[in-house]
mmCIF file with all atom_site columns, C-alpha atoms in Angstrom:
data_model
loop_
_atom_site.group_PDB
_atom_site.id
_atom_site.type_symbol
_atom_site.label_atom_id
_atom_site.label_alt_id
_atom_site.label_comp_id
_atom_site.label_asym_id
_atom_site.label_entity_id
_atom_site.label_seq_id
_atom_site.pdbx_PDB_ins_code
_atom_site.Cartn_x
_atom_site.Cartn_y
_atom_site.Cartn_z
_atom_site.occupancy
_atom_site.B_iso_or_equiv
_atom_site.pdbx_formal_charge
_atom_site.auth_seq_id
_atom_site.auth_comp_id
_atom_site.auth_asym_id
_atom_site.auth_atom_id
_atom_site.pdbx_PDB_model_num
ATOM 1  C CA . MET A 1 1  ? 110.145 99.711  113.261 1.00 76.00 ? 11  MET A CA 1
ATOM 2  C CA . ALA A 1 2  ? 112.274 100.186 110.170 1.00 89.00 ? 12  ALA A CA 1
ATOM 3  C CA . LEU A 1 3  ? 115.253 102.509 110.446 1.00 88.00 ? 13  LEU A CA 1
ATOM 4  C CA . GLU A 1 4  ? 113.812 104.977 107.899 1.00 87.00 ? 14  GLU A CA 1
ATOM 5  C CA . ASP A 1 5  ? 110.535 105.172 109.827 1.00 91.00 ? 15  ASP A CA 1
ATOM 6  C CA . LYS A 1 6  ? 112.351 105.612 113.037 1.00 92.00 ? 16  LYS A CA 1
ATOM 7  C CA . ILE A 1 7  ? 114.433 108.495 111.635 1.00 91.00 ? 17  ILE A CA 1
ATOM 8  C CA . ARG A 1 8  ? 111.274 110.180 110.353 1.00 91.00 ? 18  ARG A CA 1
ATOM 9  C CA . SER A 1 9  ? 109.748 109.967 113.820 1.00 95.00 ? 19  SER A CA 1
ATOM 10 C CA . LEU A 1 10 ? 112.600 111.864 115.529 1.00 96.00 ? 20  LEU A CA 1
ATOM 11 C CA . PRO A 1 11 ? 111.500 114.930 117.399 1.00 97.00 ? 21  PRO A CA 1
ATOM 12 C CA . ASP A 1 12 ? 112.489 118.442 116.483 1.00 97.00 ? 22  ASP A CA 1
ATOM 13 C CA . SER A 1 13 ? 114.038 118.943 119.885 1.00 97.00 ? 23  SER A CA 1
ATOM 14 C CA . PRO A 1 14 ? 117.509 119.080 121.427 1.00 98.00 ? 24  PRO A CA 1
ATOM 15 C CA . GLY A 1 15 ? 119.012 115.821 122.505 1.00 98.00 ? 25  GLY A CA 1
ATOM 16 C CA . VAL A 1 16 ? 121.515 113.053 122.002 1.00 98.00 ? 26  VAL A CA 1
ATOM 17 C CA . TYR A 1 17 ? 121.381 110.291 119.397 1.00 97.00 ? 27  TYR A CA 1
ATOM 18 C CA . LEU A 1 18 ? 123.051 106.904 119.483 1.00 96.00 ? 28  LEU A CA 1
ATOM 19 C CA . MET A 1 19 ? 123.772 105.155 116.236 1.00 94.00 ? 29  MET A CA 1
ATOM 20 C CA . LYS A 1 20 ? 124.027 101.387 116.557 1.00 94.00 ? 30  LYS A CA 1
ATOM 21 C CA . ASN A 1 21 ? 125.294 98.553  114.365 1.00 93.00 ? 31  ASN A CA 1
ATOM 22 C CA . ALA A 1 22 ? 123.562 95.216  113.661 1.00 93.00 ? 32  ALA A CA 1
ATOM 23 C CA . ARG A 1 23 ? 124.911 93.796  116.923 1.00 96.00 ? 33  ARG A CA 1
ATOM 24 C CA . SER A 1 24 ? 123.262 96.721  118.859 1.00 96.00 ? 34  SER A CA 1
ATOM 25 C CA . GLU A 1 25 ? 126.673 98.173  119.705 1.00 95.00 ? 35  GLU A CA 1
ATOM 26 C CA . VAL A 1 26 ? 126.845 101.975 119.894 1.00 95.00 ? 36  VAL A CA 1
ATOM 27 C CA . ILE A 1 27 ? 129.167 103.084 117.140 1.00 93.00 ? 37  ILE A CA 1
ATOM 28 C CA . TYR A 1 28 ? 128.533 106.836 117.336 1.00 92.00 ? 38  TYR A CA 1
ATOM 29 C CA . VAL A 1 29 ? 127.079 109.288 119.836 1.00 95.00 ? 39  VAL A CA 1
ATOM 30 C CA . GLY A 1 30 ? 126.115 112.849 118.804 1.00 95.00 ? 40  GLY A CA 1
ATOM 31 C CA . LYS A 1 31 ? 124.209 115.830 120.115 1.00 97.00 ? 41  LYS A CA 1
ATOM 32 C CA . ALA A 1 32 ? 121.862 118.067 118.236 1.00 97.00 ? 42  ALA A CA 1
ATOM 33 C CA . ARG A 1 33 ? 119.787 121.214 118.503 1.00 97.00 ? 43  ARG A CA 1
ATOM 34 C CA . SER A 1 34 ? 117.184 119.412 116.429 1.00 97.00 ? 44  SER A CA 1
ATOM 35 C CA . LEU A 1 35 ? 117.453 115.639 116.522 1.00 97.00 ? 45  LEU A CA 1
ATOM 36 C CA . ARG A 1 36 ? 115.335 115.268 113.416 1.00 95.00 ? 46  ARG A CA 1
ATOM 37 C CA . SER A 1 37 ? 117.368 117.625 111.276 1.00 94.00 ? 47  SER A CA 1
ATOM 38 C CA . ARG A 1 38 ? 120.765 116.386 112.464 1.00 93.00 ? 48  ARG A CA 1
ATOM 39 C CA . VAL A 1 39 ? 120.178 112.663 112.089 1.00 92.00 ? 49  VAL A CA 1
ATOM 40 C CA . MET A 1 40 ? 118.366 113.075 108.746 1.00 90.00 ? 50  MET A CA 1
ATOM 41 C CA . SER A 1 41 ? 121.337 115.039 107.434 1.00 87.00 ? 51  SER A CA 1
ATOM 42 C CA . TYR A 1 42 ? 123.497 111.889 107.681 1.00 84.00 ? 52  TYR A CA 1
ATOM 43 C CA . PHE A 1 43 ? 121.200 109.925 105.438 1.00 79.00 ? 53  PHE A CA 1
ATOM 44 C CA . LYS A 1 44 ? 120.727 112.522 102.682 1.00 77.00 ? 54  LYS A CA 1
ATOM 45 C CA . ALA A 1 45 ? 122.485 111.880 99.424  1.00 62.00 ? 55  ALA A CA 1
ATOM 46 C CA . SER A 1 46 ? 125.642 113.976 99.140  1.00 63.00 ? 56  SER A CA 1
ATOM 47 C CA . SER A 1 47 ? 128.433 113.804 96.577  1.00 57.00 ? 57  SER A CA 1
ATOM 48 C CA . ASP A 1 48 ? 130.937 115.514 98.920  1.00 59.00 ? 58  ASP A CA 1
ATOM 49 C CA . ARG A 1 49 ? 130.303 113.359 101.960 1.00 55.00 ? 59  ARG A CA 1
ATOM 50 C CA . ASP A 1 50 ? 133.635 112.439 103.639 1.00 58.00 ? 60  ASP A CA 1
ATOM 51 C CA . ARG A 1 51 ? 134.663 108.855 104.007 1.00 56.00 ? 61  ARG A CA 1
ATOM 52 C CA . LEU A 1 52 ? 134.189 108.672 107.790 1.00 57.00 ? 62  LEU A CA 1
ATOM 53 C CA . ILE A 1 53 ? 130.572 109.644 107.580 1.00 63.00 ? 63  ILE A CA 1
ATOM 54 C CA . THR A 1 54 ? 129.976 107.201 104.678 1.00 60.00 ? 64  THR A CA 1
ATOM 55 C CA . ALA A 1 55 ? 131.547 104.363 106.701 1.00 61.00 ? 65  ALA A CA 1
ATOM 56 C CA . ARG A 1 56 ? 129.560 105.284 109.791 1.00 66.00 ? 66  ARG A CA 1
ATOM 57 C CA . ILE A 1 57 ? 126.234 105.330 107.871 1.00 75.00 ? 67  ILE A CA 1
ATOM 58 C CA . ALA A 1 58 ? 127.012 102.010 106.168 1.00 81.00 ? 68  ALA A CA 1
ATOM 59 C CA . ASP A 1 59 ? 127.212 100.319 109.598 1.00 85.00 ? 69  ASP A CA 1
ATOM 60 C CA . VAL A 1 60 ? 124.070 101.945 111.131 1.00 91.00 ? 70  VAL A CA 1
ATOM 61 C CA . ALA A 1 61 ? 121.260 99.483  111.787 1.00 93.00 ? 71  ALA A CA 1
ATOM 62 C CA . ASP A 1 62 ? 119.383 101.370 114.474 1.00 94.00 ? 72  ASP A CA 1
ATOM 63 C CA . VAL A 1 63 ? 119.193 104.844 116.095 1.00 95.00 ? 73  VAL A CA 1
ATOM 64 C CA . ASP A 1 64 ? 118.082 105.659 119.589 1.00 97.00 ? 74  ASP A CA 1
ATOM 65 C CA . TRP A 1 65 ? 117.782 109.077 121.124 1.00 98.00 ? 75  TRP A CA 1
ATOM 66 C CA . VAL A 1 66 ? 117.243 110.919 124.381 1.00 98.00 ? 76  VAL A CA 1
ATOM 67 C CA . VAL A 1 67 ? 115.475 114.283 124.319 1.00 98.00 ? 77  VAL A CA 1
ATOM 68 C CA . THR A 1 68 ? 116.886 116.947 126.596 1.00 98.00 ? 78  THR A CA 1
ATOM 69 C CA . ALA A 1 69 ? 115.531 120.321 127.728 1.00 98.00 ? 79  ALA A CA 1
ATOM 70 C CA . THR A 1 70 ? 118.565 122.282 126.492 1.00 97.00 ? 80  THR A CA 1
ATOM 71 C CA . GLU A 1 71 ? 121.565 121.966 124.229 1.00 96.00 ? 81  GLU A CA 1
ATOM 72 C CA . LYS A 1 72 ? 123.785 122.250 127.337 1.00 97.00 ? 82  LYS A CA 1
ATOM 73 C CA . GLU A 1 73 ? 122.106 119.225 128.836 1.00 98.00 ? 83  GLU A CA 1
ATOM 74 C CA . ALA A 1 74 ? 122.656 117.379 125.486 1.00 98.00 ? 84  ALA A CA 1
ATOM 75 C CA . LEU A 1 75 ? 126.386 118.229 125.596 1.00 97.00 ? 85  LEU A CA 1
ATOM 76 C CA . ILE A 1 76 ? 126.713 116.828 129.100 1.00 97.00 ? 86  ILE A CA 1
ATOM 77 C CA . LEU A 1 77 ? 124.759 113.715 128.237 1.00 98.00 ? 87  LEU A CA 1
ATOM 78 C CA . GLU A 1 78 ? 126.755 113.226 125.017 1.00 97.00 ? 88  GLU A CA 1
ATOM 79 C CA . ASN A 1 79 ? 129.989 113.326 127.029 1.00 95.00 ? 89  ASN A CA 1
ATOM 80 C CA . SER A 1 80 ? 128.615 110.803 129.500 1.00 97.00 ? 90  SER A CA 1
ATOM 81 C CA . PHE A 1 81 ? 127.484 108.401 126.751 1.00 97.00 ? 91  PHE A CA 1
ATOM 82 C CA . ILE A 1 82 ? 130.873 108.640 124.959 1.00 96.00 ? 92  ILE A CA 1
ATOM 83 C CA . LYS A 1 83 ? 132.630 107.687 128.162 1.00 95.00 ? 93  LYS A CA 1
ATOM 84 C CA . GLN A 1 84 ? 130.110 104.884 128.881 1.00 96.00 ? 94  GLN A CA 1
ATOM 85 C CA . PHE A 1 85 ? 129.934 103.287 125.390 1.00 96.00 ? 95  PHE A CA 1
ATOM 86 C CA . ARG A 1 86 ? 133.303 104.231 123.933 1.00 94.00 ? 96  ARG A CA 1
ATOM 87 C CA . PRO A 1 87 ? 131.979 104.321 120.354 1.00 93.00 ? 97  PRO A CA 1
ATOM 88 C CA . ARG A 1 88 ? 134.545 103.650 117.624 1.00 87.00 ? 98  ARG A CA 1
ATOM 89 C CA . PHE A 1 89 ? 133.635 106.699 115.611 1.00 86.00 ? 99  PHE A CA 1
ATOM 90 C CA . ASN A 1 90 ? 133.787 109.302 118.442 1.00 87.00 ? 100 ASN A CA 1
ATOM 91 C CA . VAL A 1 91 ? 136.898 111.116 119.546 1.00 73.00 ? 101 VAL A CA 1
ATOM 92 C CA . ASN A 1 92 ? 137.468 110.909 123.258 1.00 61.00 ? 102 ASN A CA 1
ATOM 93 C CA . LEU A 1 93 ? 136.505 114.103 125.001 1.00 51.00 ? 103 LEU A CA 1
#
């Protein structure tokens, strides 16, 4: 499935998303109240987008996600994934 199609298929649910590079390495982990809205916001054209987000998006080749029941569960899972994958664009919690 193409990245654009995958992003469009994201659910409107709370959860955690994992952005991966071409080597399938997790480069960013984030949480969201709405996975669809949050991930799509990275890919919308914006003239005032900061350099870190631009660099992050340029490296993204795939996005995976895990739906959670609540935002609190998403926060706990995000923390766990950051510790597990140590993505280069995340700050250590």
